[in-house]
XYZ file of C-alpha atoms in Angstrom:
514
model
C 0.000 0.000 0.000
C 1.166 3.466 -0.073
C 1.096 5.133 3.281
C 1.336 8.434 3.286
C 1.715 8.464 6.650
C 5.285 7.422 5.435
C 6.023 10.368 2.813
C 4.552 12.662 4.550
C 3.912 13.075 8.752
C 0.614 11.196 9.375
C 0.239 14.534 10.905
C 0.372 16.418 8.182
C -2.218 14.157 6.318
C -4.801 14.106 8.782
C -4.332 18.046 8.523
C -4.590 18.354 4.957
C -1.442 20.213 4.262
C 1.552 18.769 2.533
C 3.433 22.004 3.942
C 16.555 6.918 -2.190
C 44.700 -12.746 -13.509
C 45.144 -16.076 -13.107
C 43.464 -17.077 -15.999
C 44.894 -14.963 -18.255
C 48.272 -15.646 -16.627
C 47.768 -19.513 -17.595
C 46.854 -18.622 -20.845
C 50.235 -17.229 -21.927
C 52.180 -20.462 -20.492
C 54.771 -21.321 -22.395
C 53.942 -23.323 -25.720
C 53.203 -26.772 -26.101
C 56.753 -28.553 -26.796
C 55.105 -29.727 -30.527
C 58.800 -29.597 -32.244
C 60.477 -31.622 -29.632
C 60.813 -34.847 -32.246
C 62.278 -32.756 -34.762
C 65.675 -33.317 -33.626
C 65.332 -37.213 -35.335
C 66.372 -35.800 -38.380
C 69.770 -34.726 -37.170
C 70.708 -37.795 -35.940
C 70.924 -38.634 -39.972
C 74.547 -37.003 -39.276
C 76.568 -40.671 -39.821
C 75.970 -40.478 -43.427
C 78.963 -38.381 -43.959
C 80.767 -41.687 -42.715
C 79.550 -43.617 -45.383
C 83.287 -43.182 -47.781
C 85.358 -45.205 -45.365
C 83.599 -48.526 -46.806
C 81.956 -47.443 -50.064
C 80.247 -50.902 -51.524
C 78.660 -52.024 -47.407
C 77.596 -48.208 -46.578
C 74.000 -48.857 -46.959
C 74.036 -51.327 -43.810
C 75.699 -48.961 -41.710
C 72.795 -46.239 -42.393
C 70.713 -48.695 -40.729
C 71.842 -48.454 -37.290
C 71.934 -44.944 -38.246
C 68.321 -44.738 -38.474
C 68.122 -46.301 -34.712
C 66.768 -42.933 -34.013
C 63.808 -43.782 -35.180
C 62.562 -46.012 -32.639
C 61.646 -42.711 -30.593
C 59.501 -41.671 -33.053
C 57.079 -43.528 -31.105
C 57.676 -41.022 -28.795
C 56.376 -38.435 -30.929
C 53.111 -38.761 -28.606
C 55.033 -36.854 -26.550
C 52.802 -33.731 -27.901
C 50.191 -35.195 -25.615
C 51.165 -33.073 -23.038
C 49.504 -30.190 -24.943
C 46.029 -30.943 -23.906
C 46.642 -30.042 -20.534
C 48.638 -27.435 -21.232
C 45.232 -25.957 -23.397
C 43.028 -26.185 -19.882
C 43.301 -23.114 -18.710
C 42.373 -21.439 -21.632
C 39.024 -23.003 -21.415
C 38.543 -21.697 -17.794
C 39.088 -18.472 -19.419
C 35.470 -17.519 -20.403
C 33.983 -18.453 -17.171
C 36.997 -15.880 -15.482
C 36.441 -13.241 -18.080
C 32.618 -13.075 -16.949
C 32.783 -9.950 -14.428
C 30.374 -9.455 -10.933
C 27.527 -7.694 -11.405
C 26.665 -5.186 -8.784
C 23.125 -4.570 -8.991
C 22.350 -0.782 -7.064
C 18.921 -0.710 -5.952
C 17.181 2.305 -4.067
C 14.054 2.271 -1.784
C 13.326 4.263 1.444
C 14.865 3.158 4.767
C 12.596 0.434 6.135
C 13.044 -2.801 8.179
C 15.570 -1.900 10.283
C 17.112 -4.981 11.530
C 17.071 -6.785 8.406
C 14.654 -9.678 9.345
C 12.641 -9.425 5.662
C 14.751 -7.797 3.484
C 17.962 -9.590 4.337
C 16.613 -13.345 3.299
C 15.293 -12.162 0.518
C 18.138 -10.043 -1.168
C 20.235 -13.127 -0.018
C 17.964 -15.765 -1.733
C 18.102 -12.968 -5.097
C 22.134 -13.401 -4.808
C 22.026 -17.169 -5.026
C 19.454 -17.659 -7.787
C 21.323 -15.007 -9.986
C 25.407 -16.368 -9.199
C 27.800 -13.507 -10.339
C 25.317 -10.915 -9.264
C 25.566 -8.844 -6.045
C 23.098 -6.707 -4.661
C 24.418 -3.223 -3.672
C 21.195 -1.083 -1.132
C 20.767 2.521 -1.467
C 18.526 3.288 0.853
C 17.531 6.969 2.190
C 14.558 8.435 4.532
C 11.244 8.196 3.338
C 11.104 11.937 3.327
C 14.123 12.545 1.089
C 14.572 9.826 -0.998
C 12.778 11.184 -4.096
C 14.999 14.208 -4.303
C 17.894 11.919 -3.863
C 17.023 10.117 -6.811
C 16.272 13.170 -9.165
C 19.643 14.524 -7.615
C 21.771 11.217 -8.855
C 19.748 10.680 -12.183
C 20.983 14.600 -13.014
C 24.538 13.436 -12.116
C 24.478 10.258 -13.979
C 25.176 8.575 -11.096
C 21.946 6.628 -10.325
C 21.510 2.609 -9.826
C 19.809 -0.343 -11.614
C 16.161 0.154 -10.047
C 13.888 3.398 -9.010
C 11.572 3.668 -5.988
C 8.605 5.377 -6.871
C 7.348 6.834 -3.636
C 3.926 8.020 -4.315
C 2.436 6.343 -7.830
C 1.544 10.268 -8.770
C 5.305 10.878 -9.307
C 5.776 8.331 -12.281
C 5.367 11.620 -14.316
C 7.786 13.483 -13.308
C 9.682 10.828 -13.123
C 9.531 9.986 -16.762
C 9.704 13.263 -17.546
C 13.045 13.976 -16.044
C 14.525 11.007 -17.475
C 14.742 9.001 -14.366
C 12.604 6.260 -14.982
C 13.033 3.439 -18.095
C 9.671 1.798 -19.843
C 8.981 -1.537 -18.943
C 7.374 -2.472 -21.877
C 9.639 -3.654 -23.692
C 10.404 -6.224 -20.609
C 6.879 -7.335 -20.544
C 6.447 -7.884 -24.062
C 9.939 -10.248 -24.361
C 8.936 -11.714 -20.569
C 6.361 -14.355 -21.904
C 5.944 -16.353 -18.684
C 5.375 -12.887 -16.603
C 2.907 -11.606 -19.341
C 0.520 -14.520 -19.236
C 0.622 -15.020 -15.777
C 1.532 -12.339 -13.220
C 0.965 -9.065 -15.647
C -3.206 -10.063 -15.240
C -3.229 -10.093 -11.679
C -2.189 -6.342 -11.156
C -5.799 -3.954 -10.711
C -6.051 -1.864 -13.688
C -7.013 1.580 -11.829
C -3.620 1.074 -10.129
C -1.407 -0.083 -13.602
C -3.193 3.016 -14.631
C -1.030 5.359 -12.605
C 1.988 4.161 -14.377
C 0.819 4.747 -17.700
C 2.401 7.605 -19.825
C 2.884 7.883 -23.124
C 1.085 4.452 -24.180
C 3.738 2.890 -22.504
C 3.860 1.260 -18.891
C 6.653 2.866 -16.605
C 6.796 1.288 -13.411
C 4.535 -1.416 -11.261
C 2.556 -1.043 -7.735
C 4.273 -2.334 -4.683
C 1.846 -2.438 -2.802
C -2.142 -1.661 -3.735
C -5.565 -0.793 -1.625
C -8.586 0.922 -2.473
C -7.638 4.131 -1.323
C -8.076 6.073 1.758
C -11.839 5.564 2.392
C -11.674 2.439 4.610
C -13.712 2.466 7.697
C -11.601 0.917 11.030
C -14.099 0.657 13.615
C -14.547 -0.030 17.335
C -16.780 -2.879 17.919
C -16.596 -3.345 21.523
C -17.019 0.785 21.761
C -20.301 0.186 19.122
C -21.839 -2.286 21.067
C -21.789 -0.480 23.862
C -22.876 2.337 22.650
C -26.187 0.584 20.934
C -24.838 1.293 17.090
C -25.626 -1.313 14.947
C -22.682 -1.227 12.215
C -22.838 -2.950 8.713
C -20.089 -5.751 9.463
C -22.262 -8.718 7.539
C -22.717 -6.740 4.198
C -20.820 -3.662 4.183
C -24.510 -1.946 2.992
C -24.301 2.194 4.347
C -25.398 5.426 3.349
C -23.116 8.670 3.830
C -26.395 9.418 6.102
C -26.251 6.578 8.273
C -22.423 7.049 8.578
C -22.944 10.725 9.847
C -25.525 8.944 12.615
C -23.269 6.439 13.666
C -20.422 9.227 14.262
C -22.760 10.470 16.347
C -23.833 7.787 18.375
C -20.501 6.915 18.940
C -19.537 9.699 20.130
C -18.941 10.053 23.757
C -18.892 13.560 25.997
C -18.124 13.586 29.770
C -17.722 16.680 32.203
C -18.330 19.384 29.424
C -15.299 17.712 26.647
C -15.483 15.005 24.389
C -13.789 11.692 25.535
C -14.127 9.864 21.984
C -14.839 11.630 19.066
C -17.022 9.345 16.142
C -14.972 9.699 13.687
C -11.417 10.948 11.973
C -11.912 11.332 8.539
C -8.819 10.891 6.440
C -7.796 14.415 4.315
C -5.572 15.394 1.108
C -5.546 14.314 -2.077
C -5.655 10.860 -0.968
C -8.076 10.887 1.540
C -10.551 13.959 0.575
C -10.978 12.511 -3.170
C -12.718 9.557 -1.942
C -15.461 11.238 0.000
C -15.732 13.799 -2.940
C -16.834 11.250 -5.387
C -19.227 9.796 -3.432
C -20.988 12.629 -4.924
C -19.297 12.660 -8.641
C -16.386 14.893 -7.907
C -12.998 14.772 -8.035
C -9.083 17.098 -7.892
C -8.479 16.042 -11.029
C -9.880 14.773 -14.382
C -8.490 11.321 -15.581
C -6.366 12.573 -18.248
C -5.031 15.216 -15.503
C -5.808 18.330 -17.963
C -7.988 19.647 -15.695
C -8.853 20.615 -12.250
C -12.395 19.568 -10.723
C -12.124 21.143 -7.241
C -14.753 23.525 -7.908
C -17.386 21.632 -9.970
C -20.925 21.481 -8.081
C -20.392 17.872 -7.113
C -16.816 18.518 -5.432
C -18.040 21.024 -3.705
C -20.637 19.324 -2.241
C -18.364 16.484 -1.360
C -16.540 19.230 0.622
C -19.138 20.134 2.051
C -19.902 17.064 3.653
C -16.799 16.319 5.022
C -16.532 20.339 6.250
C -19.660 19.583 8.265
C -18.364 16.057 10.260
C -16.178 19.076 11.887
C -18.534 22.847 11.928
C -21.774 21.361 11.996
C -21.849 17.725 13.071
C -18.935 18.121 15.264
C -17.788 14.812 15.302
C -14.872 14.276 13.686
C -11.503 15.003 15.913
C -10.199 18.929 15.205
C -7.414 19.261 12.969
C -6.140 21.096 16.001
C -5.542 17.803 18.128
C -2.974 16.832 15.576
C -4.306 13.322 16.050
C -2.183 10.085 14.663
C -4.510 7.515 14.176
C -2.342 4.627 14.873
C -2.453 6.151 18.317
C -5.930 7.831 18.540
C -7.745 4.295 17.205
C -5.808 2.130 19.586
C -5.861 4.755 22.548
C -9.971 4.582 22.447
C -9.816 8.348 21.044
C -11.637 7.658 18.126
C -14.201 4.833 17.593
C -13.873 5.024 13.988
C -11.007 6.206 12.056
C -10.994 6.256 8.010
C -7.119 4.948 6.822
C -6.224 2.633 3.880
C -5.448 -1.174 4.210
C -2.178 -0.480 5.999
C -3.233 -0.885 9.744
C -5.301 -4.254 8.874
C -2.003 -5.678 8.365
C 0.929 -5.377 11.854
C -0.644 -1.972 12.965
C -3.604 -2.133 14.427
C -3.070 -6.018 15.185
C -0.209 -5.065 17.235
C -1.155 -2.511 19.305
C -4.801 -3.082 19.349
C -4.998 -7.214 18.750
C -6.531 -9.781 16.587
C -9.664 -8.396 14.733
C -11.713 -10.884 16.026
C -10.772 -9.844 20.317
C -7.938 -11.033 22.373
C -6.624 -7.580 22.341
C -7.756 -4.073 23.791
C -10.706 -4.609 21.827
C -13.013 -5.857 19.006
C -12.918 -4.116 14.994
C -13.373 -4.526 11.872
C -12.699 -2.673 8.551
C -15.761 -1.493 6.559
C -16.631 -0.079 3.086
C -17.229 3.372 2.110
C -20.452 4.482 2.591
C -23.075 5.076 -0.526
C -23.531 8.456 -1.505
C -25.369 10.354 -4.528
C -22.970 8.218 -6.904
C -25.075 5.651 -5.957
C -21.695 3.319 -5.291
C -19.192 2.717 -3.118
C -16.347 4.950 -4.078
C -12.540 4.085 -4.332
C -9.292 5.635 -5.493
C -6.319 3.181 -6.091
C -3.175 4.245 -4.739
C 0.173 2.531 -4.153
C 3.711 3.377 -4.074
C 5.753 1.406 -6.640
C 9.236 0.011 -8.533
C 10.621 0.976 -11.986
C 13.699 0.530 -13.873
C 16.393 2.949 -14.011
C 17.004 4.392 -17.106
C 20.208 4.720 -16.454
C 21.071 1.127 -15.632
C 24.038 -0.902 -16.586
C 22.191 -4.480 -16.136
C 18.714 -3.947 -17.712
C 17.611 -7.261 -17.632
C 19.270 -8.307 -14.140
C 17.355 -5.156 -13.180
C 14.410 -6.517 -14.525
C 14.346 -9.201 -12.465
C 14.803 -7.323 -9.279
C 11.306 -5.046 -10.025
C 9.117 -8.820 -10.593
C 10.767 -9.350 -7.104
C 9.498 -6.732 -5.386
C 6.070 -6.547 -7.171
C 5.700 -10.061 -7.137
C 2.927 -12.062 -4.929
C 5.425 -13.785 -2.642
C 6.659 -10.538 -1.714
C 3.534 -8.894 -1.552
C 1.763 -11.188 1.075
C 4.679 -11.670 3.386
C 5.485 -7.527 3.580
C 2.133 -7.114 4.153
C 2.844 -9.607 7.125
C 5.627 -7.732 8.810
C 3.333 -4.060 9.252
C 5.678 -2.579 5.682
C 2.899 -1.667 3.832
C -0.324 -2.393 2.334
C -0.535 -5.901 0.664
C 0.602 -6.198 -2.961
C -1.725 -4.594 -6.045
C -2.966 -8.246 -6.977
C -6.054 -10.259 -7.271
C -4.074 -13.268 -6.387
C -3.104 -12.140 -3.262
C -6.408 -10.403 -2.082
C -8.576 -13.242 -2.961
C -6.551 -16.215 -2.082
C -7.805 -18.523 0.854
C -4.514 -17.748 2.518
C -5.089 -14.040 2.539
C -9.068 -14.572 3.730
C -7.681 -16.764 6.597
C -5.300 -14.330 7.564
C -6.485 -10.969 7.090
C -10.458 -11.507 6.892
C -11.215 -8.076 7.394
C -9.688 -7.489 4.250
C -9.775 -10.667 2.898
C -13.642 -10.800 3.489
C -15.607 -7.984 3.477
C -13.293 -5.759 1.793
C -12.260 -7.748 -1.244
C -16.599 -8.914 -1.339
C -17.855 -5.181 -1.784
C -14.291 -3.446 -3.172
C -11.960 -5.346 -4.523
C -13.621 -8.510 -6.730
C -13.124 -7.551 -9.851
C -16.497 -10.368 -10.097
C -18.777 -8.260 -8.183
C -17.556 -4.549 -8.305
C -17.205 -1.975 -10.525
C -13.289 -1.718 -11.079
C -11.068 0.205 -8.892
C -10.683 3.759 -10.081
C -7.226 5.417 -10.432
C -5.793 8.151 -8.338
C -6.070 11.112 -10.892
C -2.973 14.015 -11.143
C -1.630 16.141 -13.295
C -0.441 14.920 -16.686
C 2.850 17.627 -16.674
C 3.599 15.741 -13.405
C 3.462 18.799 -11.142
C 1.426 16.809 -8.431
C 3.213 18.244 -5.486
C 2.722 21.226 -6.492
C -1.015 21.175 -7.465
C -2.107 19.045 -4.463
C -0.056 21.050 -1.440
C -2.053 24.406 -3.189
C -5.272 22.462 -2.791
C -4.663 20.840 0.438
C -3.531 24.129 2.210
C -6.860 26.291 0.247
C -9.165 23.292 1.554
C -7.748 23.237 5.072
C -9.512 26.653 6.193
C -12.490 25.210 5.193
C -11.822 22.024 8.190
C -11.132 24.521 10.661
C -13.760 26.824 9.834
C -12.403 29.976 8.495
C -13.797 29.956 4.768
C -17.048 28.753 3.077
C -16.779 25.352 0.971
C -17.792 27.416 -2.327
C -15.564 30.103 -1.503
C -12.236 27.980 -0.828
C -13.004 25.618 -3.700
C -12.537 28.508 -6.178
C -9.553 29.771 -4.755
C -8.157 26.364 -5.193
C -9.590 25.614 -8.760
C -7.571 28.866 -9.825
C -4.358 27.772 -7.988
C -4.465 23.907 -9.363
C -5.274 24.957 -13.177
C -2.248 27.454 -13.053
C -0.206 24.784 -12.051
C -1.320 22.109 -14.574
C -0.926 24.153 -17.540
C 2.805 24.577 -17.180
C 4.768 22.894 -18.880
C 6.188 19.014 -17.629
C 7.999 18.785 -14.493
């Protein structure tokens, strides 16, 4: 999954602001003694003797020729085959290392995942060694750009937001992988199907595909909710079918919601903000920041403004969502009891929440469970794909060793057993969210999530995360982000900041490519 939470403070999301030679020494030995059994010629010398008894010289010349009894010995060249060896060592010598330079963002710090599985890479590719470039979260796509300008970059490119494969192609940074996939027969009819569309979609530029998902969830419009805190409370949530209204989500908030001694003990609900997070409430009512070709921006359309609307009024007129002034992390306000419902993407299902809260099903602090997005006006249950993902450098010396090293990391093995260890969302593939072994051990995600999201059998499919086509997202979404947030804490009118921030997004996107 991509967690923003990682690129970003959590902080800072939940605010809406945005503000990486022997051989060749035995092959000159000296040469192979071939002319050694040339010297039987000179022992022909006696001949000259042959005056001193002129009529019986010819029998002399016979022990003369007694030298010829070692030309049996002229196997002697034998000894050249051996001698030839080490010349055919030579090619497998001549064959240099490979050191494959891969870059990601710092992450398992003790080497427990990563370690086996670079290791296990190393032995089924002999000759190759695998060089990590890691670098903060935070930093590491600068530190790519900067190393791509110097022509000093590795074999593979972390992509740390899907949103920045533009850029990233446009700068020269990333390689296509088409070309791969095309010649890759066993990885086109098998693995290349399994990846969601709306998520292969954000790596799509110039009719050619640029990069792959790591990781892959809906987007950031999953409900984790408190089931123990529910029941108590008398609020009947929709954990058999997933079947809510944006009306009967507001109720629930407030139900949930809990006031002693004048202040609010736990709030109903922490809705999740930015362009990840405000996008997927907005098109419960046909909006959107972006059109899908990422010509132009939506924020002030009719519908997107009413999608703002709704989510300015879980915090001015509803007042149940937790302030944007609290600062709130989630991983701490969900398992803390602050919150009994907090929206996030599939991240925490995985070793958050089931850490620090316990098994969905009790045994911990207390019962939850992940739920759907509510219906609005669209009429359906609204997602927006977004992952963080793996390309090939463009500037790579081993291509196709290179290659290999992106199927690893995108792969379903991979996938499933990050997903695991609490380092992301679980892999962009239908083969990992609807296998048994996912259902039996994630079946809040596995369940109802993949039943009413995900199946590609029973759901419309999962749309994209739309940005800018010149690749300016950063740009586009922190003027957005920072326009919407005075409408969360109250200062401006939904109408009123959602022009401001049309204005300040189109600017943006009609520049020319990042």
């Amino acid at each position: 999954m991509f967690d923003l939470s990682k690129l970003i403070s959590r902080r800072a999301v939940l605010s809406g602001s945005l503000v990486a030679v022997g051989a060749v020494a035995a092959a000159c030995a000296a040469p192979a003694p071939t002319a050694t059994p040339v010297p039987a010629k000179p022992a022909e010398a006696p001949k000259p003797a042959a005056p001193a008894a002129a009529a019986p010289a010819p029998a002399p010349t016979k022990p003369a020729e007694a030298p010829k009894p070692a030309a049996p010995a002229a196997p002697a060249p034998a000894p050249t085959k051996p001698a030839a060896a080490p010349a055919a060592a030579a090619p497998a010598a001549a064959k240099p290392a490979i050191e494959l330079r891969i870059h990601d963002w710092e992450q398992d710090p003790e080497d427990k995942f990563f370690g086996p599985v670079f290791k296990k890479f190393e032995e089924e590719h002999p000759g190759v060694k695998v060089k990590r470039e890691w670098f903060p979260r935070g930093d590491m796509h600068t530190k790519q750009l900067a190393l791509a300008a110097t022509n000093t970059l590795g074999d593979t490119v972390r992509i740390n937001v899907a949103v920045l494969t533009k850029e990233l192609v446009n700068k020269n940074v990333l390689a296509s992988v088409t070309p791969f996939i095309n010649k890759d027969t066993k990885w086109n009819q098998n693995d290349q199907k399994q990846f969601w569309p709306g998520n292969i979609a954000n790596y799509m530029m110039k009719g050619e595909q640029w990069g792959y998902p790591v990781v892959g969830h809906p987007g950031c419009v999953q409900y984790f909710v408190n089931l123990d805190h529910a029941e108590k409370q008398g609020v009947k949530l929709p954990t058999a079918d997933g079947k809510w209204t944006i009306d009967e989500a507001v109720a629930a908030s407030q139900k949930l919601q809990v006031s002693s001694g004048g202040r609010v003990t736990v709030y109903g609900v922490q809705p999740c903000l930015g362009g990840e997070g405000a996008v997927g409430m907005m098109r419960m009512f046909g909006g959107d920041y972006y059109n899908e070709e990422g010509t132009k921006a939506l924020v002030s359309t009719p519908e997107s403004i009413k999608g703002i609307e709704w989510i300015a009024d879980l915090f001015q007129k509803h007042k149940v969502a937790i302030p944007l002034e609290a600062k709130a992390d989630a991983q701490q306000v969900f398992p803390g009891g602050t919150v009994a419902m907090t929206v996030l993407t599939s991240f925490a299902a995985g070793g958050a929440f089931p850490r620090t809260v316990g098994p969905s099903a009790g045994g911990g602090k207390f019962k939850w469970a992940v739920l759907p997005p509510p219906v609005g006006p669209s009429g359906k249950r609204e997602t927006q794909v977004s992952s963080d993902g793996y390309g090939l450098s463009k500037q790579s010396k081993n291509p196709d060793v290179a290659w290999d090293m992106v199927k690893l990391y995108v792969g379903r093995e991979l996938g499933f057993n990050r997903f695991k260890l609490a380092l992301g969302s679980p892999g962009s593939r239908y083969d990992i969210w609807g296998s048994p072994e996912f259902k039996k051990e994630f079946p809040t995600l596995g369940g109802l999530i993949w039943d009413t999201l995900v199946d590609p059998a029973k759901n419309p499919p999962l749309r994209p995360w739309n940005h800018p086509a010149n690749g300016r997202y950063f740009e586009t979404d922190t003027a957005i982000n920072n326009i919407l947030q005075s409408v969360w804490i109250g200062t401006k009118k939904p109408a009123e900041a959602a022009a401001e921030a049309q204005k300040a997004a189109q600017e943006i996107m009609d520049k020319p490519g990042a």
